[in-house]
PDB file of C-alpha atoms and ligand atoms in Angstrom:
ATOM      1  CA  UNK A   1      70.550 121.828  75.075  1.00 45.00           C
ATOM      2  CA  UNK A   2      69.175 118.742  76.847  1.00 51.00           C
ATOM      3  CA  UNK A   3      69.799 116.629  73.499  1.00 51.00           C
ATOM      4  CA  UNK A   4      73.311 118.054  73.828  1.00 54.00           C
ATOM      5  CA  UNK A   5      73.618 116.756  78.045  1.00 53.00           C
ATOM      6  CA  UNK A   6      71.742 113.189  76.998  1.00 49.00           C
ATOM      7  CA  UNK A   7      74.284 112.706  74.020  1.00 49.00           C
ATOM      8  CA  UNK A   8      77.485 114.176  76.399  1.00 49.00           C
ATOM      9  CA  UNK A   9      75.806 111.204  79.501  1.00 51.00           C
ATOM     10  CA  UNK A  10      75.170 108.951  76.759  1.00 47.00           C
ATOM     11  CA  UNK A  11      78.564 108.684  75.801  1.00 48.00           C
ATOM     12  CA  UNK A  12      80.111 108.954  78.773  1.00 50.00           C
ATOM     13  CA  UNK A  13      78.279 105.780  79.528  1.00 46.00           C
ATOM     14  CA  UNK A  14      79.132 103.991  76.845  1.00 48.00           C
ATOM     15  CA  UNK A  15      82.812 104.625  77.546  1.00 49.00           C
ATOM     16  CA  UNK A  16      82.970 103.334  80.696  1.00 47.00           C
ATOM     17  CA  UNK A  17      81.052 100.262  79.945  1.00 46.00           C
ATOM     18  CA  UNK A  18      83.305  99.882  77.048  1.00 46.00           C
ATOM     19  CA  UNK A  19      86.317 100.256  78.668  1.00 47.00           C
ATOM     20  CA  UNK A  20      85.160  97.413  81.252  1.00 53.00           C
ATOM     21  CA  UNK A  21      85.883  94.753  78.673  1.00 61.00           C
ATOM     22  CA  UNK A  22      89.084  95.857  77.742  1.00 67.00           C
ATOM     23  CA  UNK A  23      91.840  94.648  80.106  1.00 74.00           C
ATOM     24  CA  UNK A  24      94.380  96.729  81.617  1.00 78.00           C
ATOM     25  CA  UNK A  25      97.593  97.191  79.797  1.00 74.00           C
ATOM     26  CA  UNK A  26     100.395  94.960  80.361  1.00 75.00           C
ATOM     27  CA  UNK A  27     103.432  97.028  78.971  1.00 74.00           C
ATOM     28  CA  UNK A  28     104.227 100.398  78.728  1.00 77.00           C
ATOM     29  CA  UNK A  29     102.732 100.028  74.869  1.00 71.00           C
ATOM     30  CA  UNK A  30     101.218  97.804  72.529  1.00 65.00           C
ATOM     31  CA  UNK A  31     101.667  99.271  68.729  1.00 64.00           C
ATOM     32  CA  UNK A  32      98.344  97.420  66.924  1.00 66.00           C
ATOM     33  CA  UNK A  33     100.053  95.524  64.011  1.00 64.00           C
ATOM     34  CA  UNK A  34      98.426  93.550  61.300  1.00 66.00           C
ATOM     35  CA  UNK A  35     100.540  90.442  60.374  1.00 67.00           C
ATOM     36  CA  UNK A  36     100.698  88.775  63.150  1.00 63.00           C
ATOM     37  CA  UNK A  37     103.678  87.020  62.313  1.00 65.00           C
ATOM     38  CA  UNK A  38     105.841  90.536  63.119  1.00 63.00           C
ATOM     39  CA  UNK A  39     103.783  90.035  66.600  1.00 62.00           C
ATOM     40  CA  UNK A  40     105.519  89.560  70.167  1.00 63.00           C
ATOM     41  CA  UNK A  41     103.108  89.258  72.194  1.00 60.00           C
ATOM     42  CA  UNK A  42      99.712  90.783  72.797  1.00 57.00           C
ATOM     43  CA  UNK A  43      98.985  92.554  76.348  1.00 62.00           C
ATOM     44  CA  UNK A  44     100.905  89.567  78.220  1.00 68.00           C
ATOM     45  CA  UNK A  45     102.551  86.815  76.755  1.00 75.00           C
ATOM     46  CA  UNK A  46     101.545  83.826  74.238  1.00 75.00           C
ATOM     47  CA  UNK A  47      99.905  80.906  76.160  1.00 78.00           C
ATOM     48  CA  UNK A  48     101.836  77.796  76.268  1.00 80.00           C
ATOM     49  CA  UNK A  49      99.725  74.490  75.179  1.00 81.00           C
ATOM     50  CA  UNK A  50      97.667  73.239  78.739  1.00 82.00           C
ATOM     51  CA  UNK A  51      99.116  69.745  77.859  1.00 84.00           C
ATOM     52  CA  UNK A  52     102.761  70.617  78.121  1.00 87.00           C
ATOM     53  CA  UNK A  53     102.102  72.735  81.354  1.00 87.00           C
ATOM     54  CA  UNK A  54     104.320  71.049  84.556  1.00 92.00           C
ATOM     55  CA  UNK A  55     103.998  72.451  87.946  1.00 94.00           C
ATOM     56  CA  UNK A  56     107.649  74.116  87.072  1.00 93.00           C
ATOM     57  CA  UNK A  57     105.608  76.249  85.382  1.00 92.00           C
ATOM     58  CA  UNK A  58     104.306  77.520  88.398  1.00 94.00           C
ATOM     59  CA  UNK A  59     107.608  77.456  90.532  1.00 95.00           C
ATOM     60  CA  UNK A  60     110.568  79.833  91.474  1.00 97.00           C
ATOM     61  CA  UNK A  61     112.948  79.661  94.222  1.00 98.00           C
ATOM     62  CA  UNK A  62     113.954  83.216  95.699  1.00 97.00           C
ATOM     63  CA  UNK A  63     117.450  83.323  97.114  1.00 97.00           C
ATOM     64  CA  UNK A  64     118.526  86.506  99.003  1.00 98.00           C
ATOM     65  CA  UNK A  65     119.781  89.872  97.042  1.00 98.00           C
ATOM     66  CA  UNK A  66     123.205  90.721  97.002  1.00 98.00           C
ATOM     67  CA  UNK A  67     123.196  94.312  98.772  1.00 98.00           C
ATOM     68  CA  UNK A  68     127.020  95.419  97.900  1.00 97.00           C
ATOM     69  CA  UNK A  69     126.291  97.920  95.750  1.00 97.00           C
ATOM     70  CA  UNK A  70     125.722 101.745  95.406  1.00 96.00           C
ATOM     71  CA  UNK A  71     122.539 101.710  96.909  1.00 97.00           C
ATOM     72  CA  UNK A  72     122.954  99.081  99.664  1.00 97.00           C
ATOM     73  CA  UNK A  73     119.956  97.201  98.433  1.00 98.00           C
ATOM     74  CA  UNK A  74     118.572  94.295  96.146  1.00 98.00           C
ATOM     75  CA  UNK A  75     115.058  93.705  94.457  1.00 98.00           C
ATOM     76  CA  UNK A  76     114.180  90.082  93.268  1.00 98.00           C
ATOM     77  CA  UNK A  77     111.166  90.714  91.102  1.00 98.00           C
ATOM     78  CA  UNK A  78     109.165  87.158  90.420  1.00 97.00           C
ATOM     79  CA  UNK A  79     106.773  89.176  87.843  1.00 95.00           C
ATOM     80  CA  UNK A  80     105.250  86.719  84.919  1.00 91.00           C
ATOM     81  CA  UNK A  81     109.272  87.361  83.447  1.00 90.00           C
ATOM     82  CA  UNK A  82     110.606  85.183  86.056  1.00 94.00           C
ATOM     83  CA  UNK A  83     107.226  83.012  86.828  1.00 93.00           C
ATOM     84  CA  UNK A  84     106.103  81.956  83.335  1.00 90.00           C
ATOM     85  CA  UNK A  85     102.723  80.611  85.386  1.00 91.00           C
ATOM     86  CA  UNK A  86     101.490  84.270  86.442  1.00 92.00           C
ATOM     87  CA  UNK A  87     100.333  85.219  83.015  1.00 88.00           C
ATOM     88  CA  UNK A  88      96.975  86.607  82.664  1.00 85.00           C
ATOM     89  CA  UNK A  89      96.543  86.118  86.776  1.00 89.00           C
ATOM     90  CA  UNK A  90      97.261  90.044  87.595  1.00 90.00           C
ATOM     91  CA  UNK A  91      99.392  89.493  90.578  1.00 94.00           C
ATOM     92  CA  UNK A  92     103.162  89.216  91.272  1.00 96.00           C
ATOM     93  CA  UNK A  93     106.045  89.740  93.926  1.00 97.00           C
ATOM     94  CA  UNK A  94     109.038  90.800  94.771  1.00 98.00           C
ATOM     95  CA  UNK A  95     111.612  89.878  97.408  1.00 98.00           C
ATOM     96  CA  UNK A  96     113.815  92.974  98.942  1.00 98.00           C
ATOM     97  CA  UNK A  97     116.655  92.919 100.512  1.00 98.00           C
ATOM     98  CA  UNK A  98     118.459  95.995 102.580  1.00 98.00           C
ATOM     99  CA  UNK A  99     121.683  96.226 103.793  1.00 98.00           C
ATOM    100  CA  UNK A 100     122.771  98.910 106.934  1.00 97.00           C
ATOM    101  CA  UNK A 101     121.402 102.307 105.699  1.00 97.00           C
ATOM    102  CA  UNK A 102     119.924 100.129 102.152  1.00 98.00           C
ATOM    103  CA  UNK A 103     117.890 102.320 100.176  1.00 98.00           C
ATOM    104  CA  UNK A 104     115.126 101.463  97.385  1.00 98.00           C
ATOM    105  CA  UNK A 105     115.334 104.718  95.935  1.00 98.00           C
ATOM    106  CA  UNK A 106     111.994 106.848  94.585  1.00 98.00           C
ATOM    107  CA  UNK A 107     110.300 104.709  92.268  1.00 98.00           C
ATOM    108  CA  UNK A 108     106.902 103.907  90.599  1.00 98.00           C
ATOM    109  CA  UNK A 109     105.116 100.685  89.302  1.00 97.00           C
ATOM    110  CA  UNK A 110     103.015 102.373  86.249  1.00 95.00           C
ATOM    111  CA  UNK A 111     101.138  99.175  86.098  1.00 93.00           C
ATOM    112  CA  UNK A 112     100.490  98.020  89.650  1.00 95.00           C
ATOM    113  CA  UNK A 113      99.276  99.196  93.884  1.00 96.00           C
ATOM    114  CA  UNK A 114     102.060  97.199  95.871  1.00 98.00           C
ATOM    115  CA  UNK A 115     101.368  96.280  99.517  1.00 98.00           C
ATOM    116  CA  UNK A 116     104.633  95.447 101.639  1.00 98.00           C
ATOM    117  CA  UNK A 117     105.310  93.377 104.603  1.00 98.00           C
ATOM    118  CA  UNK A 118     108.697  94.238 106.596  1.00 98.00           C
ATOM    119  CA  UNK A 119     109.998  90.451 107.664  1.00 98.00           C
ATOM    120  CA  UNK A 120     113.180  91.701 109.630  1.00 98.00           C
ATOM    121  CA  UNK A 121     114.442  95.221 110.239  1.00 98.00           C
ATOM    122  CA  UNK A 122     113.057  98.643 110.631  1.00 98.00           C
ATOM    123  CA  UNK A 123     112.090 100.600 107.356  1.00 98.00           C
ATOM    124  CA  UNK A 124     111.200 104.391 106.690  1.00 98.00           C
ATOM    125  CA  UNK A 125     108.874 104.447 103.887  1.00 98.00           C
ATOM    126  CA  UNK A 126     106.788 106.954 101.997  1.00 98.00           C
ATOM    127  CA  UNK A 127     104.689 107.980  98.738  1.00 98.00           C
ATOM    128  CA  UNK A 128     104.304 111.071  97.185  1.00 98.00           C
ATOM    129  CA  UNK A 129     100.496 111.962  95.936  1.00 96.00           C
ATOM    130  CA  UNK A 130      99.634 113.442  92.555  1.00 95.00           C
ATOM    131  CA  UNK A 131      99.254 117.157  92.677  1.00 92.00           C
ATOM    132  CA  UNK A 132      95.431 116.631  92.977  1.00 88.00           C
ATOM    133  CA  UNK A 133      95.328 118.907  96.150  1.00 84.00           C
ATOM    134  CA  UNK A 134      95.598 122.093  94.866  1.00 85.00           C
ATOM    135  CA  UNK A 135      98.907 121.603  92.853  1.00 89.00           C
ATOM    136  CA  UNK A 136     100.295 119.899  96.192  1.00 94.00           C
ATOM    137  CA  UNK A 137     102.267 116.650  96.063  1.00 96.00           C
ATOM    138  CA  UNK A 138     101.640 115.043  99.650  1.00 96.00           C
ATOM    139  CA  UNK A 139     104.154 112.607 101.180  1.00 97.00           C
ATOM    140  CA  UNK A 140     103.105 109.591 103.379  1.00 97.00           C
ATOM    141  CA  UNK A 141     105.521 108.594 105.271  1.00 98.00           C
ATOM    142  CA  UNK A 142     105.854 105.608 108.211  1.00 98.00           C
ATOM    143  CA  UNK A 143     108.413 104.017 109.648  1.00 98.00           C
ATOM    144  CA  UNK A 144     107.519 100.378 109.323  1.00 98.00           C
ATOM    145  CA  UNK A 145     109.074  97.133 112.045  1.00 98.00           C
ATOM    146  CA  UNK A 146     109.022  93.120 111.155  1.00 98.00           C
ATOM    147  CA  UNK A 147     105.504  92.474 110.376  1.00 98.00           C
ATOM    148  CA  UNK A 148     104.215  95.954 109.587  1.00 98.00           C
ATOM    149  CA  UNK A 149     102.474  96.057 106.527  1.00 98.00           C
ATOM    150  CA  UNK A 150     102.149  99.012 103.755  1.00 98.00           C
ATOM    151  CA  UNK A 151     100.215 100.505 100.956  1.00 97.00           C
ATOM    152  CA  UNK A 152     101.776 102.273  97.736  1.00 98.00           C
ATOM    153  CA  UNK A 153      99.017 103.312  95.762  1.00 96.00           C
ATOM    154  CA  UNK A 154      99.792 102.546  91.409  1.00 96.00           C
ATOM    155  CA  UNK A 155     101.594 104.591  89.946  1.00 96.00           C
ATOM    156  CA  UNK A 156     102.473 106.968  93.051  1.00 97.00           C
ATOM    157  CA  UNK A 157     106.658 107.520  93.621  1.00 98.00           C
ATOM    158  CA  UNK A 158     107.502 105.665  96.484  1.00 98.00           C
ATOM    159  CA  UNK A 159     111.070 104.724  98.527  1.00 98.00           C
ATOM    160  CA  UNK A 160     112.040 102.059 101.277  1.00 98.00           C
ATOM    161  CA  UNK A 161     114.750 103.060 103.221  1.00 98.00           C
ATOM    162  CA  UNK A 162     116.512 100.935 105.996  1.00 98.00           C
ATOM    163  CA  UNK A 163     116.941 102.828 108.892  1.00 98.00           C
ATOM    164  CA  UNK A 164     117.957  99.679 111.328  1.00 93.00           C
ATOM    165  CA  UNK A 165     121.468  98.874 112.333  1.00 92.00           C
ATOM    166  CA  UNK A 166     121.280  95.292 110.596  1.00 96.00           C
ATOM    167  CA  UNK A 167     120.125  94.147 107.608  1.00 98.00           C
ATOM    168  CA  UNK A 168     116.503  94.136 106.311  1.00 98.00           C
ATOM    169  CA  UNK A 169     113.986  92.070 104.741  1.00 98.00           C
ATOM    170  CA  UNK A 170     110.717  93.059 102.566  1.00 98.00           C
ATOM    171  CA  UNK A 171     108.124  91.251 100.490  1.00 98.00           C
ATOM    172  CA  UNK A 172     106.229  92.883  98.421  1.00 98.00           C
ATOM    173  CA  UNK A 173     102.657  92.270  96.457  1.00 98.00           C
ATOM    174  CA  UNK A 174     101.939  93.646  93.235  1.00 97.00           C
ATOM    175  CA  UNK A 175      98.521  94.152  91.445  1.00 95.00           C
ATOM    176  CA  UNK A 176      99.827  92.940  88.148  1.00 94.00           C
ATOM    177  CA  UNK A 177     101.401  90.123  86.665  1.00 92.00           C
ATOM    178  CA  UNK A 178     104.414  92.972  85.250  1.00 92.00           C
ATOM    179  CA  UNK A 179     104.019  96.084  87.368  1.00 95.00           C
ATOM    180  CA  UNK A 180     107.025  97.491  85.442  1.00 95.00           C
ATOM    181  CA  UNK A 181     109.654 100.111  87.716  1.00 97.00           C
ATOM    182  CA  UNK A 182     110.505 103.409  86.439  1.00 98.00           C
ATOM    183  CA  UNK A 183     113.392 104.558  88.828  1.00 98.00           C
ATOM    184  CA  UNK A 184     113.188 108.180  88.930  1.00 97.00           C
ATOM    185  CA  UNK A 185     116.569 109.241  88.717  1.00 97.00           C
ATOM    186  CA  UNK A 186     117.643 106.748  86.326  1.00 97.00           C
ATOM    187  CA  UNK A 187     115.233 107.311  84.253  1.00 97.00           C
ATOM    188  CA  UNK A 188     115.652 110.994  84.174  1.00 97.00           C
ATOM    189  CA  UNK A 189     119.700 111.456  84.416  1.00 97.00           C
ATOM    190  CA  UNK A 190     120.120 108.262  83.451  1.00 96.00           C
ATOM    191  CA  UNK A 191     117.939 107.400  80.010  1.00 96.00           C
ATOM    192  CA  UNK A 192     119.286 106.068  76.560  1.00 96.00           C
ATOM    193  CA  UNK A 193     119.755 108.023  75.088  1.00 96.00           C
ATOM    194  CA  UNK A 194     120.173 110.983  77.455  1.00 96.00           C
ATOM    195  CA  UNK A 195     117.304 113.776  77.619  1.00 97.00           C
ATOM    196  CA  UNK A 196     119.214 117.063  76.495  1.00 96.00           C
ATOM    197  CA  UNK A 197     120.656 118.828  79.206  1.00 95.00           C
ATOM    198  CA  UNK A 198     118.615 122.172  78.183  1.00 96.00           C
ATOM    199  CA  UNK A 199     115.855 120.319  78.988  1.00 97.00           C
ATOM    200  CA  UNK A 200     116.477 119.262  82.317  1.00 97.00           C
ATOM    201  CA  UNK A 201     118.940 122.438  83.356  1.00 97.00           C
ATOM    202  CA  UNK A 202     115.141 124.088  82.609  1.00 97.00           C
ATOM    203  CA  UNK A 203     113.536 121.628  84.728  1.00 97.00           C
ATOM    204  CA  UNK A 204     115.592 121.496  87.583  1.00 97.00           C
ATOM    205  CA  UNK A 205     115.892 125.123  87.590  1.00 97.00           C
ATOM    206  CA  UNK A 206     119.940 124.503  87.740  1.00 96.00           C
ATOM    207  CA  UNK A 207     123.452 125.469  86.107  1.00 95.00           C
ATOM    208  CA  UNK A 208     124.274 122.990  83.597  1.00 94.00           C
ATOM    209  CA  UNK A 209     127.107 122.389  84.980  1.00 96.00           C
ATOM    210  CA  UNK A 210     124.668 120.489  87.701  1.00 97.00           C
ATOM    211  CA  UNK A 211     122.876 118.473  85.063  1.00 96.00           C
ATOM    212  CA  UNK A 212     125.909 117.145  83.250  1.00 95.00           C
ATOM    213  CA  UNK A 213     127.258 116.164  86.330  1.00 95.00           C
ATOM    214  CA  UNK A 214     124.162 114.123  87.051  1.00 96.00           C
ATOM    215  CA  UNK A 215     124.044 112.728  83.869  1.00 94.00           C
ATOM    216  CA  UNK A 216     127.580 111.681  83.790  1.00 93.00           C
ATOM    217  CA  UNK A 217     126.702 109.405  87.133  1.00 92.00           C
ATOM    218  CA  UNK A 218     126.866 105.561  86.952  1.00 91.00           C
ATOM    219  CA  UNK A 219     122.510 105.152  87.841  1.00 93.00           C
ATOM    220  CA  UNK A 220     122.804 101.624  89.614  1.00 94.00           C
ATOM    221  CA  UNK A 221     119.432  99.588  88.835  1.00 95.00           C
ATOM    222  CA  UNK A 222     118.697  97.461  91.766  1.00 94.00           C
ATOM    223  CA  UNK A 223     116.107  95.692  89.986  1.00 92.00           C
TER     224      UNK A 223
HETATM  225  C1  NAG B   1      95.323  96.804  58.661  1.00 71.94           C
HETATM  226  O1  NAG B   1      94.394  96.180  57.813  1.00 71.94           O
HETATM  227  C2  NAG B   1      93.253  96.979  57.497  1.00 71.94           C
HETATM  228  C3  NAG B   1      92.276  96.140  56.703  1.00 71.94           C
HETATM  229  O2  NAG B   1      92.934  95.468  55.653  1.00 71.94           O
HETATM  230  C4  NAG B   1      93.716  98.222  56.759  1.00 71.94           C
HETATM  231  O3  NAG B   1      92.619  99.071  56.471  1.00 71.94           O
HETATM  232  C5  NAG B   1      94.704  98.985  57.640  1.00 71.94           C
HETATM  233  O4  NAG B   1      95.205 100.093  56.950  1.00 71.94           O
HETATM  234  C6  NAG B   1      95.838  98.083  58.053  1.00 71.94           C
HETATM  235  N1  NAG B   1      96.665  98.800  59.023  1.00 71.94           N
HETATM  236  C7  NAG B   1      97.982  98.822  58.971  1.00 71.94           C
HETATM  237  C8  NAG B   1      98.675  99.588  60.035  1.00 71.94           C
HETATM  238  O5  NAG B   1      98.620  98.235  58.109  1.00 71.94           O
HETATM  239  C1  NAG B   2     128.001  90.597  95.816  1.00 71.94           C
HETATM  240  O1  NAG B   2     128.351  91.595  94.891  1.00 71.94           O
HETATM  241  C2  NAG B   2     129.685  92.055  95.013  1.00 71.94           C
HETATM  242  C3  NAG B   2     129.855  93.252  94.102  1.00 71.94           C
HETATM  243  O2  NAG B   2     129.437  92.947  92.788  1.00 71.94           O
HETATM  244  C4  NAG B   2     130.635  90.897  94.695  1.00 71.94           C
HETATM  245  O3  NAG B   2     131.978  91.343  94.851  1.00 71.94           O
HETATM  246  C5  NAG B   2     130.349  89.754  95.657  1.00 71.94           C
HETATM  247  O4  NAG B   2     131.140  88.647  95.300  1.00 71.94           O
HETATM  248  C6  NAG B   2     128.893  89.363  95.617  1.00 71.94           C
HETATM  249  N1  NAG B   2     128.612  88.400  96.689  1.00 71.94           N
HETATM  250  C7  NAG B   2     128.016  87.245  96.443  1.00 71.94           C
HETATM  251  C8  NAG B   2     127.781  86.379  97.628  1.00 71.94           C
HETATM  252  O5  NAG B   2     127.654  86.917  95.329  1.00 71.94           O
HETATM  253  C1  NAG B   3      92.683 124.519  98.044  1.00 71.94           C
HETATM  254  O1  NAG B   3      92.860 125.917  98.137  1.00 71.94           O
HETATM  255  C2  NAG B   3      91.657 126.636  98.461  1.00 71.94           C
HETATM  256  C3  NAG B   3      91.935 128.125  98.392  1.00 71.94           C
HETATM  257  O2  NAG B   3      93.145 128.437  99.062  1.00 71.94           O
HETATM  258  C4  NAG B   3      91.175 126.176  99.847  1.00 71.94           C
HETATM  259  O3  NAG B   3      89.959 126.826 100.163  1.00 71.94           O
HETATM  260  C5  NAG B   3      90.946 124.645  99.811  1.00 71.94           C
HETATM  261  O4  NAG B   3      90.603 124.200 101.107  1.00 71.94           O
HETATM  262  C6  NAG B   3      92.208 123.926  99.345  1.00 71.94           C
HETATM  263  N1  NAG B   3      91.889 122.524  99.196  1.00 71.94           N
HETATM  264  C7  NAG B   3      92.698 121.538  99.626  1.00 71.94           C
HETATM  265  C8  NAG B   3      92.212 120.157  99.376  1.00 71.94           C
HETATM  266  O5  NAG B   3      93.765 121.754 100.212  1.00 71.94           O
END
């Protein structure tokens, strides 16, 4: 039996100092290929040549979002897609932008914690917990004024709403170069193609009638 506990520690061990070396994924997957000419781009993106880097590289002018839309609200990622210069450096932004009653709807970054800093306007914000308390999903909520600052844990569903009379401005940090956005209702009513309405009308616990009419919905993604 103690063999058994020593292996079982043993490997447990070596896991975790194992998985120290690898980095943290960068995309939702990475399919190992062979031939690396089929090859896109491995956990980031190919580096360009350190001789023909300019400090354009390392440059990007943020204008503000355009807020007439469906949601009343804009995000301007600059994620290593927009800022060729953040590869590898596990860190990115993004700029938004509220109109009156703007909402950034329930969300998640799979790959990175986001910390948020309200620069004009009054926000109600909040994350939902995994059900690690006893099958419970907690929400956080604050309401946040201009220089109020905000933690959503990775990978937790979170929402900004505008709650001012004006117009609002956030900026928010992420703890990854591509923290990726999975929008929850556009990803679930909203998906190409569509997840079969039996299987939602069983998760929702709903007529069909209700799931074909969300499905049918134009999901604006204000990303
Ligand atoms: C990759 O190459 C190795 C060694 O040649 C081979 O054993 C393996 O089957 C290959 N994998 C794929 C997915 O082609
Ligand atoms: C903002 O978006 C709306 C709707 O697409 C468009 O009509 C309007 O011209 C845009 N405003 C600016 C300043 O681009
Ligand atoms: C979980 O439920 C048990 C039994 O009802 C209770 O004793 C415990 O305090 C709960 N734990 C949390 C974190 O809520």
């Amino acid at each position: 039996m103690k063999l058994i506990y020593f292996l079982v520690a043993f490997l447990a061990l070596a896991s975790s100092i194992a998985s120290a070396y690898d980095p943290s994924p960068l995309q939702d997957f990475c399919v190992a290929l062979n031939d690396t000419r089929n090859a896109v781009f491995v956990n980031g993106k190919f580096c360009k040549d350190p001789k023909l880097v300019v400090a354009e590289d390392f440059f990007k002018h943020v204008d503000p979002g355009n807020v007439t839309n469906k949601l009343g609200s804009k995000v301007t990622p600059v994620s290593v897609n927009e800022l060729p210069g953040l590869n590898t450096l596990g860190i990115s932004l993004a700029r938004i932008d509220f109109g009156a009653k703007g909402l950034n709807p329930p969300h998640t970054h799979p790959r990175g914690t986001e910390i948020l800093i309200v620069i004009e306007g009054t926000l109600l914000v909040g994350f939902v917990t995994s059900n690690q308390n006893n099958n419970t999903n907690q929400l956080f909520t604050k309401v946040l004024n201009k220089g109020d600052v905000f933690v959503f844990p990775i990978g937790l569903i979170h929402f900004q709403f505008n709650i001012g009379y004006g117009n609002a401005v956030a900026i928010a940090a992420l703890s990854s170069q591509n923290a990726g956005v999975i929008t929850i209702a556009n990803a679930v009513f909203g998906s190409t193609p569509p997840i079969s309405p039996q299987v939602l009308t069983k998760a929702f616990q709903v007529d069909k009638n209700v799931i074909n009419y969300l499905e049918k919905q134009f999901w604006y993604d204000n990303n």
